[in-house]
mmCIF file of C-alpha atoms and ligand atoms in Angstrom:
data_model
loop_
_atom_site.group_PDB
_atom_site.id
_atom_site.type_symbol
_atom_site.label_atom_id
_atom_site.label_comp_id
_atom_site.label_asym_id
_atom_site.label_seq_id
_atom_site.Cartn_x
_atom_site.Cartn_y
_atom_site.Cartn_z
ATOM 1 C CA MET A 1 -0.139 0.188 -0.143
ATOM 2 C CA ASN A 2 0.519 3.369 -0.770
ATOM 3 C CA GLU A 3 1.925 5.747 2.278
ATOM 4 C CA THR A 4 -0.154 7.876 2.430
ATOM 5 C CA HIS A 5 -1.425 11.036 4.812
ATOM 6 C CA ILE A 6 -4.585 11.539 5.607
ATOM 7 C CA LEU A 7 -6.977 14.043 7.581
ATOM 8 C CA TRP A 8 -9.905 12.993 8.841
ATOM 9 C CA PRO A 9 -12.447 15.716 10.057
ATOM 10 C CA HIS A 10 -15.153 13.414 12.455
ATOM 11 C CA LYS A 11 -14.865 12.306 16.220
ATOM 12 C CA ASP A 12 -18.284 10.462 14.806
ATOM 13 C CA LEU A 13 -20.266 8.926 12.092
ATOM 14 C CA LEU A 14 -23.826 9.116 13.254
ATOM 15 C CA ASP A 15 -25.401 9.070 10.050
ATOM 16 C CA VAL A 16 -24.202 9.646 6.424
ATOM 17 C CA ASP A 17 -25.890 13.716 6.220
ATOM 18 C CA GLN A 18 -22.331 14.653 8.011
ATOM 19 C CA LEU A 19 -20.176 13.120 5.292
ATOM 20 C CA SER A 20 -18.761 15.911 3.030
ATOM 21 C CA ARG A 21 -18.126 13.429 -0.793
ATOM 22 C CA GLN A 22 -14.417 14.286 -0.540
ATOM 23 C CA ASP A 23 -14.908 11.853 2.831
ATOM 24 C CA VAL A 24 -16.893 9.790 1.182
ATOM 25 C CA ALA A 25 -14.227 9.091 -1.088
ATOM 26 C CA ILE A 26 -11.316 8.424 1.271
ATOM 27 C CA LEU A 27 -13.912 6.214 2.697
ATOM 28 C CA LEU A 28 -14.517 4.340 -0.855
ATOM 29 C CA GLU A 29 -10.652 4.277 -1.348
ATOM 30 C CA GLN A 30 -9.487 2.753 1.881
ATOM 31 C CA ALA A 31 -12.192 0.137 1.915
ATOM 32 C CA ALA A 32 -10.770 -1.217 -1.642
ATOM 33 C CA ASN A 33 -7.645 -0.199 -0.163
ATOM 34 C CA PHE A 34 -9.035 -3.146 2.552
ATOM 35 C CA GLN A 35 -10.981 -5.237 0.785
ATOM 36 C CA GLU A 36 -6.832 -7.010 -0.881
ATOM 37 C CA ILE A 37 -5.931 -7.783 3.105
ATOM 38 C CA ASN A 38 -8.828 -9.648 3.877
ATOM 39 C CA GLN A 39 -7.736 -11.564 0.078
ATOM 40 C CA ARG A 40 -4.807 -12.242 1.573
ATOM 41 C CA PRO A 41 -3.902 -16.089 2.843
ATOM 42 C CA VAL A 42 -3.028 -13.904 5.762
ATOM 43 C CA LYS A 43 -5.485 -11.605 6.768
ATOM 44 C CA LYS A 44 -3.935 -9.295 9.163
ATOM 45 C CA VAL A 45 -2.054 -5.889 9.270
ATOM 46 C CA PRO A 46 -0.979 -4.367 12.990
ATOM 47 C CA ILE A 47 -2.078 -0.659 11.760
ATOM 48 C CA LEU A 48 -4.211 -1.153 14.919
ATOM 49 C CA ARG A 49 -2.404 -2.347 17.526
ATOM 50 C CA GLY A 50 -3.151 -0.799 20.552
ATOM 51 C CA LYS A 51 -6.070 0.512 20.043
ATOM 52 C CA SER A 52 -9.215 -0.954 21.550
ATOM 53 C CA VAL A 53 -12.535 -1.024 20.134
ATOM 54 C CA VAL A 54 -16.143 -1.842 22.304
ATOM 55 C CA LEU A 55 -19.290 -3.360 20.515
ATOM 56 C CA PHE A 56 -21.750 -1.974 22.730
ATOM 57 C CA PHE A 57 -24.961 -3.571 20.706
ATOM 58 C CA ALA A 58 -28.783 -3.127 22.816
ATOM 59 C CA GLU A 59 -30.518 -4.878 20.200
ATOM 60 C CA PRO A 60 -29.820 -7.762 17.387
ATOM 61 C CA SER A 61 -27.345 -7.474 15.133
ATOM 62 C CA THR A 62 -25.816 -10.418 13.312
ATOM 63 C CA ARG A 63 -24.050 -8.882 10.098
ATOM 64 C CA THR A 64 -22.487 -5.240 11.833
ATOM 65 C CA LYS A 65 -21.619 -6.826 14.774
ATOM 66 C CA THR A 66 -19.272 -9.820 13.253
ATOM 67 C CA SER A 67 -18.134 -7.522 10.525
ATOM 68 C CA PHE A 68 -17.127 -4.402 13.173
ATOM 69 C CA ASP A 69 -15.659 -6.788 14.915
ATOM 70 C CA VAL A 70 -13.896 -9.077 11.991
ATOM 71 C CA ALA A 71 -12.665 -5.404 11.212
ATOM 72 C CA GLY A 72 -10.999 -4.026 14.440
ATOM 73 C CA LYS A 73 -9.174 -8.007 14.634
ATOM 74 C CA ARG A 74 -7.791 -7.493 10.421
ATOM 75 C CA LEU A 75 -6.414 -4.508 11.359
ATOM 76 C CA SER A 76 -4.625 -6.105 15.586
ATOM 77 C CA ALA A 77 -7.233 -3.640 17.295
ATOM 78 C CA ASP A 78 -8.381 -5.167 20.240
ATOM 79 C CA THR A 79 -12.336 -5.428 20.329
ATOM 80 C CA PHE A 80 -15.301 -6.018 23.216
ATOM 81 C CA SER A 81 -17.667 -7.072 22.908
ATOM 82 C CA LEU A 82 -20.985 -6.189 24.956
ATOM 83 C CA GLY A 83 -24.987 -7.176 24.676
ATOM 84 C CA LYS A 84 -27.752 -5.613 26.360
ATOM 85 C CA GLY A 85 -28.994 -9.071 28.342
ATOM 86 C CA ASP A 86 -25.473 -9.008 29.664
ATOM 87 C CA SER A 87 -25.084 -5.430 30.695
ATOM 88 C CA SER A 88 -26.291 -3.798 33.525
ATOM 89 C CA LEU A 89 -28.826 -2.393 31.410
ATOM 90 C CA THR A 90 -30.865 -4.747 32.223
ATOM 91 C CA LYS A 91 -30.431 -4.121 35.788
ATOM 92 C CA GLY A 92 -31.591 -0.621 35.520
ATOM 93 C CA GLU A 93 -28.157 1.232 34.854
ATOM 94 C CA SER A 94 -29.347 4.316 32.645
ATOM 95 C CA LEU A 95 -27.367 4.956 28.716
ATOM 96 C CA LYS A 96 -25.187 7.998 30.497
ATOM 97 C CA ASP A 97 -23.941 5.963 33.154
ATOM 98 C CA THR A 98 -23.540 2.682 31.029
ATOM 99 C CA SER A 99 -21.230 4.626 28.410
ATOM 100 C CA LEU A 100 -19.673 7.265 31.389
ATOM 101 C CA THR A 101 -18.413 3.450 32.402
ATOM 102 C CA LEU A 102 -17.790 2.300 29.062
ATOM 103 C CA GLN A 103 -15.391 5.466 28.007
ATOM 104 C CA ALA A 104 -13.036 5.180 31.777
ATOM 105 C CA MET A 105 -11.507 2.063 30.026
ATOM 106 C CA ALA A 106 -10.047 4.290 27.706
ATOM 107 C CA PRO A 107 -11.638 2.598 24.496
ATOM 108 C CA ASP A 108 -10.857 4.451 20.759
ATOM 109 C CA VAL A 109 -14.062 3.964 19.411
ATOM 110 C CA ILE A 110 -17.017 2.374 20.675
ATOM 111 C CA VAL A 111 -19.769 1.521 18.382
ATOM 112 C CA ILE A 112 -23.644 1.273 19.035
ATOM 113 C CA ARG A 113 -26.449 0.460 18.301
ATOM 114 C CA HIS A 114 -29.385 1.134 20.103
ATOM 115 C CA SER A 115 -33.483 0.876 19.131
ATOM 116 C CA SER A 116 -34.005 4.208 20.118
ATOM 117 C CA SER A 117 -33.092 7.579 17.684
ATOM 118 C CA GLY A 118 -30.609 9.571 18.453
ATOM 119 C CA ALA A 119 -29.254 6.669 21.029
ATOM 120 C CA ALA A 120 -25.739 7.443 19.016
ATOM 121 C CA GLN A 121 -25.622 11.262 19.515
ATOM 122 C CA PHE A 122 -26.314 10.781 23.273
ATOM 123 C CA LEU A 123 -23.135 9.015 23.558
ATOM 124 C CA ALA A 124 -21.144 11.682 21.213
ATOM 125 C CA GLU A 125 -22.208 14.504 23.138
ATOM 126 C CA ARG A 126 -20.795 13.259 26.220
ATOM 127 C CA LEU A 127 -17.920 10.629 25.164
ATOM 128 C CA ASP A 128 -14.355 12.088 23.958
ATOM 129 C CA CYS A 129 -13.369 9.040 22.421
ATOM 130 C CA GLY A 130 -15.249 8.184 18.851
ATOM 131 C CA VAL A 131 -18.578 7.138 18.304
ATOM 132 C CA VAL A 132 -20.183 5.279 15.469
ATOM 133 C CA ASN A 133 -23.147 4.538 14.903
ATOM 134 C CA ALA A 134 -24.263 1.036 13.742
ATOM 135 C CA GLY A 135 -28.295 1.529 13.887
ATOM 136 C CA ASP A 136 -30.281 3.965 16.126
ATOM 137 C CA GLY A 137 -33.701 2.846 15.980
ATOM 138 C CA TRP A 138 -35.679 4.326 12.460
ATOM 139 C CA HIS A 139 -33.441 7.607 12.271
ATOM 140 C CA ALA A 140 -30.152 5.790 10.843
ATOM 141 C CA HIS A 141 -27.497 3.311 9.354
ATOM 142 C CA PRO A 142 -25.101 5.065 8.108
ATOM 143 C CA THR A 143 -21.963 1.656 8.035
ATOM 144 C CA GLN A 144 -24.812 0.209 5.783
ATOM 145 C CA ALA A 145 -25.614 3.021 3.735
ATOM 146 C CA LEU A 146 -21.448 3.209 3.164
ATOM 147 C CA LEU A 147 -21.124 -0.556 2.963
ATOM 148 C CA ASP A 148 -23.790 -0.797 0.121
ATOM 149 C CA CYS A 149 -22.270 2.288 -1.745
ATOM 150 C CA PHE A 150 -19.001 0.537 -2.462
ATOM 151 C CA SER A 151 -20.957 -2.334 -3.781
ATOM 152 C CA LEU A 152 -22.293 -0.480 -6.445
ATOM 153 C CA CYS A 153 -19.159 1.436 -6.830
ATOM 154 C CA GLN A 154 -17.524 -1.861 -7.614
ATOM 155 C CA THR A 155 -20.736 -3.068 -9.690
ATOM 156 C CA TRP A 156 -20.296 0.071 -11.365
ATOM 157 C CA GLY A 157 -16.959 1.354 -12.013
ATOM 158 C CA GLY A 158 -17.503 4.487 -10.043
ATOM 159 C CA ASN A 159 -20.278 5.104 -11.663
ATOM 160 C CA PHE A 160 -23.227 6.982 -9.660
ATOM 161 C CA ALA A 161 -24.145 9.089 -11.801
ATOM 162 C CA GLY A 162 -27.566 8.809 -14.188
ATOM 163 C CA LYS A 163 -27.585 4.993 -12.580
ATOM 164 C CA THR A 164 -31.072 4.350 -10.759
ATOM 165 C CA LEU A 165 -31.828 2.527 -7.707
ATOM 166 C CA LEU A 166 -35.430 1.335 -6.621
ATOM 167 C CA ILE A 167 -36.022 0.425 -2.621
ATOM 168 C CA VAL A 168 -38.873 -1.896 -2.218
ATOM 169 C CA GLY A 169 -40.870 -2.233 1.492
ATOM 170 C CA ASP A 170 -40.938 -0.506 4.338
ATOM 171 C CA ILE A 171 -39.510 2.783 3.364
ATOM 172 C CA SER A 172 -41.660 3.719 7.155
ATOM 173 C CA HIS A 173 -39.326 1.850 9.427
ATOM 174 C CA SER A 174 -36.909 1.556 7.814
ATOM 175 C CA ARG A 175 -32.880 3.301 9.222
ATOM 176 C CA VAL A 176 -30.996 2.092 5.930
ATOM 177 C CA ALA A 177 -33.456 3.186 3.440
ATOM 178 C CA ARG A 178 -32.568 6.592 4.940
ATOM 179 C CA SER A 179 -29.584 6.482 4.995
ATOM 180 C CA ASN A 180 -28.746 5.265 1.906
ATOM 181 C CA ILE A 181 -31.375 7.721 0.099
ATOM 182 C CA THR A 182 -29.578 10.530 1.897
ATOM 183 C CA LEU A 183 -25.772 8.922 0.178
ATOM 184 C CA LEU A 184 -26.240 7.552 -2.330
ATOM 185 C CA SER A 185 -28.503 10.785 -3.977
ATOM 186 C CA ARG A 186 -26.012 13.199 -2.803
ATOM 187 C CA LEU A 187 -24.013 11.276 -5.928
ATOM 188 C CA GLY A 188 -26.329 11.616 -8.042
ATOM 189 C CA VAL A 189 -27.788 8.320 -7.960
ATOM 190 C CA ARG A 190 -31.973 8.632 -8.789
ATOM 191 C CA LEU A 191 -33.968 7.225 -5.865
ATOM 192 C CA ARG A 192 -37.056 5.399 -6.337
ATOM 193 C CA VAL A 193 -39.483 3.175 -4.232
ATOM 194 C CA CYS A 194 -41.566 1.486 -4.187
ATOM 195 C CA ALA A 195 -44.094 -0.210 -0.958
ATOM 196 C CA PRO A 196 -47.901 0.336 0.337
ATOM 197 C CA ARG A 197 -49.043 3.775 1.280
ATOM 198 C CA THR A 198 -49.043 2.450 4.930
ATOM 199 C CA LEU A 199 -45.263 1.513 5.423
ATOM 200 C CA LEU A 200 -44.285 4.433 3.371
ATOM 201 C CA PRO A 201 -43.622 8.162 5.652
ATOM 202 C CA THR A 202 -45.763 10.901 5.970
ATOM 203 C CA ALA A 203 -42.956 13.076 4.442
ATOM 204 C CA ILE A 204 -41.957 10.798 1.564
ATOM 205 C CA LYS A 205 -42.978 14.295 -0.399
ATOM 206 C CA SER A 206 -40.163 16.165 0.551
ATOM 207 C CA TRP A 207 -37.211 12.988 -0.235
ATOM 208 C CA PRO A 208 -35.338 13.246 -3.264
ATOM 209 C CA VAL A 209 -37.235 9.557 -4.590
ATOM 210 C CA GLU A 210 -40.037 8.765 -6.696
ATOM 211 C CA VAL A 211 -42.812 6.733 -5.474
ATOM 212 C CA CYS A 212 -44.518 3.543 -6.952
ATOM 213 C CA ASP A 213 -46.696 1.387 -5.413
ATOM 214 C CA ASN A 214 -46.765 -1.392 -8.397
ATOM 215 C CA LEU A 215 -43.949 -3.413 -8.676
ATOM 216 C CA ASN A 216 -43.610 -3.957 -12.400
ATOM 217 C CA ASN A 217 -43.944 -0.270 -13.044
ATOM 218 C CA ALA A 218 -41.530 0.372 -10.561
ATOM 219 C CA VAL A 219 -38.854 -1.643 -11.606
ATOM 220 C CA ARG A 220 -38.934 -0.813 -15.442
ATOM 221 C CA ASP A 221 -35.372 -0.223 -16.445
ATOM 222 C CA VAL A 222 -33.812 0.744 -13.316
ATOM 223 C CA ASP A 223 -29.475 -0.787 -12.449
ATOM 224 C CA ALA A 224 -30.124 -1.965 -8.829
ATOM 225 C CA VAL A 225 -33.219 -2.848 -7.034
ATOM 226 C CA MET A 226 -32.709 -2.746 -2.584
ATOM 227 C CA CYS A 227 -35.284 -4.666 -0.921
ATOM 228 C CA LEU A 228 -36.201 -3.866 2.764
ATOM 229 C CA ARG A 229 -36.916 -6.740 5.545
ATOM 230 C CA LEU A 230 -40.320 -6.399 6.464
ATOM 231 C CA GLN A 231 -40.246 -6.204 10.569
ATOM 232 C CA LEU A 232 -43.305 -9.043 10.751
ATOM 233 C CA GLU A 233 -44.929 -6.836 14.186
ATOM 234 C CA ARG A 234 -46.428 -4.163 10.994
ATOM 235 C CA GLN A 235 -49.193 -7.073 10.149
ATOM 236 C CA GLN A 236 -50.580 -6.920 14.282
ATOM 237 C CA ALA A 237 -49.767 -3.069 13.888
ATOM 238 C CA GLY A 238 -52.291 -3.118 11.756
ATOM 239 C CA LEU A 239 -50.509 -1.797 8.490
ATOM 240 C CA LEU A 240 -50.189 -4.188 6.442
ATOM 241 C CA PRO A 241 -53.795 -6.380 5.756
ATOM 242 C CA ASN A 242 -52.112 -9.575 5.969
ATOM 243 C CA LEU A 243 -48.211 -11.533 4.789
ATOM 244 C CA ALA A 244 -50.069 -13.523 1.447
ATOM 245 C CA GLU A 245 -51.536 -10.247 -0.040
ATOM 246 C CA TYR A 246 -47.933 -7.902 1.022
ATOM 247 C CA ALA A 247 -45.623 -11.210 -0.708
ATOM 248 C CA ARG A 248 -48.386 -11.098 -3.765
ATOM 249 C CA ARG A 249 -47.600 -7.346 -4.812
ATOM 250 C CA PHE A 250 -44.029 -6.901 -2.983
ATOM 251 C CA CYS A 251 -41.773 -9.409 -3.412
ATOM 252 C CA LEU A 252 -39.240 -9.209 -5.805
ATOM 253 C CA GLY A 253 -39.185 -12.020 -8.155
ATOM 254 C CA PRO A 254 -37.030 -12.992 -11.613
ATOM 255 C CA ARG A 255 -39.792 -12.147 -13.251
ATOM 256 C CA HIS A 256 -39.744 -8.330 -12.298
ATOM 257 C CA MET A 257 -36.225 -7.987 -12.771
ATOM 258 C CA GLU A 258 -36.289 -9.172 -16.814
ATOM 259 C CA LEU A 259 -38.066 -5.348 -16.506
ATOM 260 C CA ALA A 260 -34.736 -4.858 -15.393
ATOM 261 C CA LYS A 261 -32.050 -2.904 -17.322
ATOM 262 C CA THR A 262 -29.323 -6.262 -18.314
ATOM 263 C CA GLY A 263 -27.617 -7.185 -15.315
ATOM 264 C CA ALA A 264 -29.111 -5.236 -12.911
ATOM 265 C CA LYS A 265 -28.263 -6.418 -9.517
ATOM 266 C CA VAL A 266 -30.365 -6.886 -6.361
ATOM 267 C CA LEU A 267 -29.258 -5.670 -2.688
ATOM 268 C CA HIS A 268 -30.798 -6.741 0.729
ATOM 269 C CA PRO A 269 -28.960 -5.496 3.682
ATOM 270 C CA GLY A 270 -30.290 -8.456 5.765
ATOM 271 C CA PRO A 271 -31.458 -10.714 7.447
ATOM 272 C CA ILE A 272 -34.079 -11.210 4.764
ATOM 273 C CA ASN A 273 -37.410 -12.768 4.152
ATOM 274 C CA ARG A 274 -37.278 -15.736 1.654
ATOM 275 C CA GLY A 275 -40.868 -14.490 0.009
ATOM 276 C CA LEU A 276 -41.624 -12.049 1.095
ATOM 277 C CA ASP A 277 -38.548 -9.400 0.512
ATOM 278 C CA LEU A 278 -37.682 -11.296 -2.175
ATOM 279 C CA SER A 279 -37.833 -14.902 -3.903
ATOM 280 C CA SER A 280 -35.383 -17.515 -2.832
ATOM 281 C CA ALA A 281 -34.707 -17.923 -6.572
ATOM 282 C CA LEU A 282 -32.976 -14.356 -6.547
ATOM 283 C CA ALA A 283 -31.638 -14.448 -3.297
ATOM 284 C CA ASP A 284 -29.751 -16.824 -4.616
ATOM 285 C CA SER A 285 -29.178 -16.099 -8.213
ATOM 286 C CA PRO A 286 -25.848 -14.267 -9.841
ATOM 287 C CA GLN A 287 -28.468 -10.912 -9.316
ATOM 288 C CA SER A 288 -27.421 -11.128 -6.077
ATOM 289 C CA LEU A 289 -24.929 -8.731 -4.135
ATOM 290 C CA ILE A 290 -26.558 -10.087 -1.071
ATOM 291 C CA LEU A 291 -22.883 -11.701 0.080
ATOM 292 C CA ASP A 292 -21.196 -9.073 -1.376
ATOM 293 C CA GLN A 293 -22.388 -6.076 0.893
ATOM 294 C CA VAL A 294 -21.780 -8.752 3.431
ATOM 295 C CA ALA A 295 -18.122 -8.582 2.278
ATOM 296 C CA SER A 296 -18.288 -5.152 1.481
ATOM 297 C CA GLY A 297 -19.194 -4.465 4.861
ATOM 298 C CA VAL A 298 -15.645 -5.955 6.550
ATOM 299 C CA SER A 299 -13.534 -3.772 4.245
ATOM 300 C CA MET A 300 -15.783 -0.368 4.933
ATOM 301 C CA ARG A 301 -16.243 -0.472 9.079
ATOM 302 C CA MET A 302 -11.946 -1.805 8.349
ATOM 303 C CA ALA A 303 -11.945 2.122 6.747
ATOM 304 C CA ILE A 304 -14.223 3.738 9.256
ATOM 305 C CA LEU A 305 -11.944 2.657 12.324
ATOM 306 C CA PHE A 306 -8.942 3.322 10.457
ATOM 307 C CA LEU A 307 -10.160 6.247 10.046
ATOM 308 C CA MET A 308 -11.900 7.361 13.113
ATOM 309 C CA ALA A 309 -9.182 5.268 15.743
ATOM 310 C CA THR A 310 -5.935 6.356 13.834
ATOM 311 C CA ARG A 311 -7.117 10.680 12.942
ATOM 312 C CA ASN A 312 -5.265 12.250 16.272
ATOM 313 C CA ASP A 313 -2.384 10.466 15.423
ATOM 314 C CA MET A 314 0.388 12.935 13.540
ATOM 315 C CA GLY A 315 -1.152 10.998 10.448
ATOM 316 C CA ALA A 316 -2.342 8.582 9.735
ATOM 317 C CA ALA A 317 0.218 5.947 7.303
ATOM 318 C CA VAL A 318 -1.431 2.845 4.866
HETATM 319 N N1 CP B 1 -28.111 -4.998 8.097
HETATM 320 C C1 CP B 1 -28.056 -5.079 9.107
HETATM 321 O O1 CP B 1 -28.283 -3.683 10.498
HETATM 322 O O2 CP B 1 -27.650 -6.310 9.967
HETATM 323 P P1 CP B 1 -27.687 -7.130 11.235
HETATM 324 O O3 CP B 1 -28.847 -6.244 12.086
HETATM 325 O O4 CP B 1 -27.278 -8.482 11.261
HETATM 326 O O5 CP B 1 -26.624 -6.622 11.644
#
């Protein structure tokens, strides 16, 4: 790798709206550098030796938590996990006291997932170490949007302008949709969304998206489709008549993709409801980028941890 010095201006990563185009370009370039490490027989470099990263996940996670853990370890950082069930949150300790306790152990970065929108910002305002938002309520999931952006960058050869991405599913409750729409629209991607009206936010008219409630129309001539997980409790909340009806109208299948551009790809942040969000045939097809997104997650989170954990050092050398 080249010896370069990077000025990273952000103590925290709370959402993509804080990132300039240059910040995004740096993250994409660093992720591409780290991707090469992930393909070596020995996938470990000493870049973050002596740094420590706390993974504070007060909500379940497979992909985000594991990939931050793998990312930190591949850069030789020490990573420590704390979940809601095994923390003193269960004894009534407040989020403030929990985070001050973690801070007293002098980590360089705390990665937090929490069910409350604004939880990551709450920590960032109180802690000296870097805070990364790994998903807060319905608000934001910036590292997911950045890894999706990295997968699309590689698929589209770095050209975002003029491409069209369709997002299908529960837009209203999706932090993934919010962060992706913010990030990709800034890069020049045209965004289309398709969902039942009850799963669209009331403010959708002010979002930079085209709205369509018919999947056959929505998928026409798109370059990629991102399906979202339908949270099954939405039916209990009265937002859907029944799941079979939802699947009939909004489950993406191979027939739909015949209407998209040739070579169009399918993404899903996971976890997938097969047969509800998208068909198994499509999830397991060569059109699917789903496992590529997971691999991109490790490279992108290596980039994020590297930039954040070294920002106060003399100059980050890669
Ligand atoms: N995409 C995502 O955030 O997945 P996990 O909930 O498994 O982390």
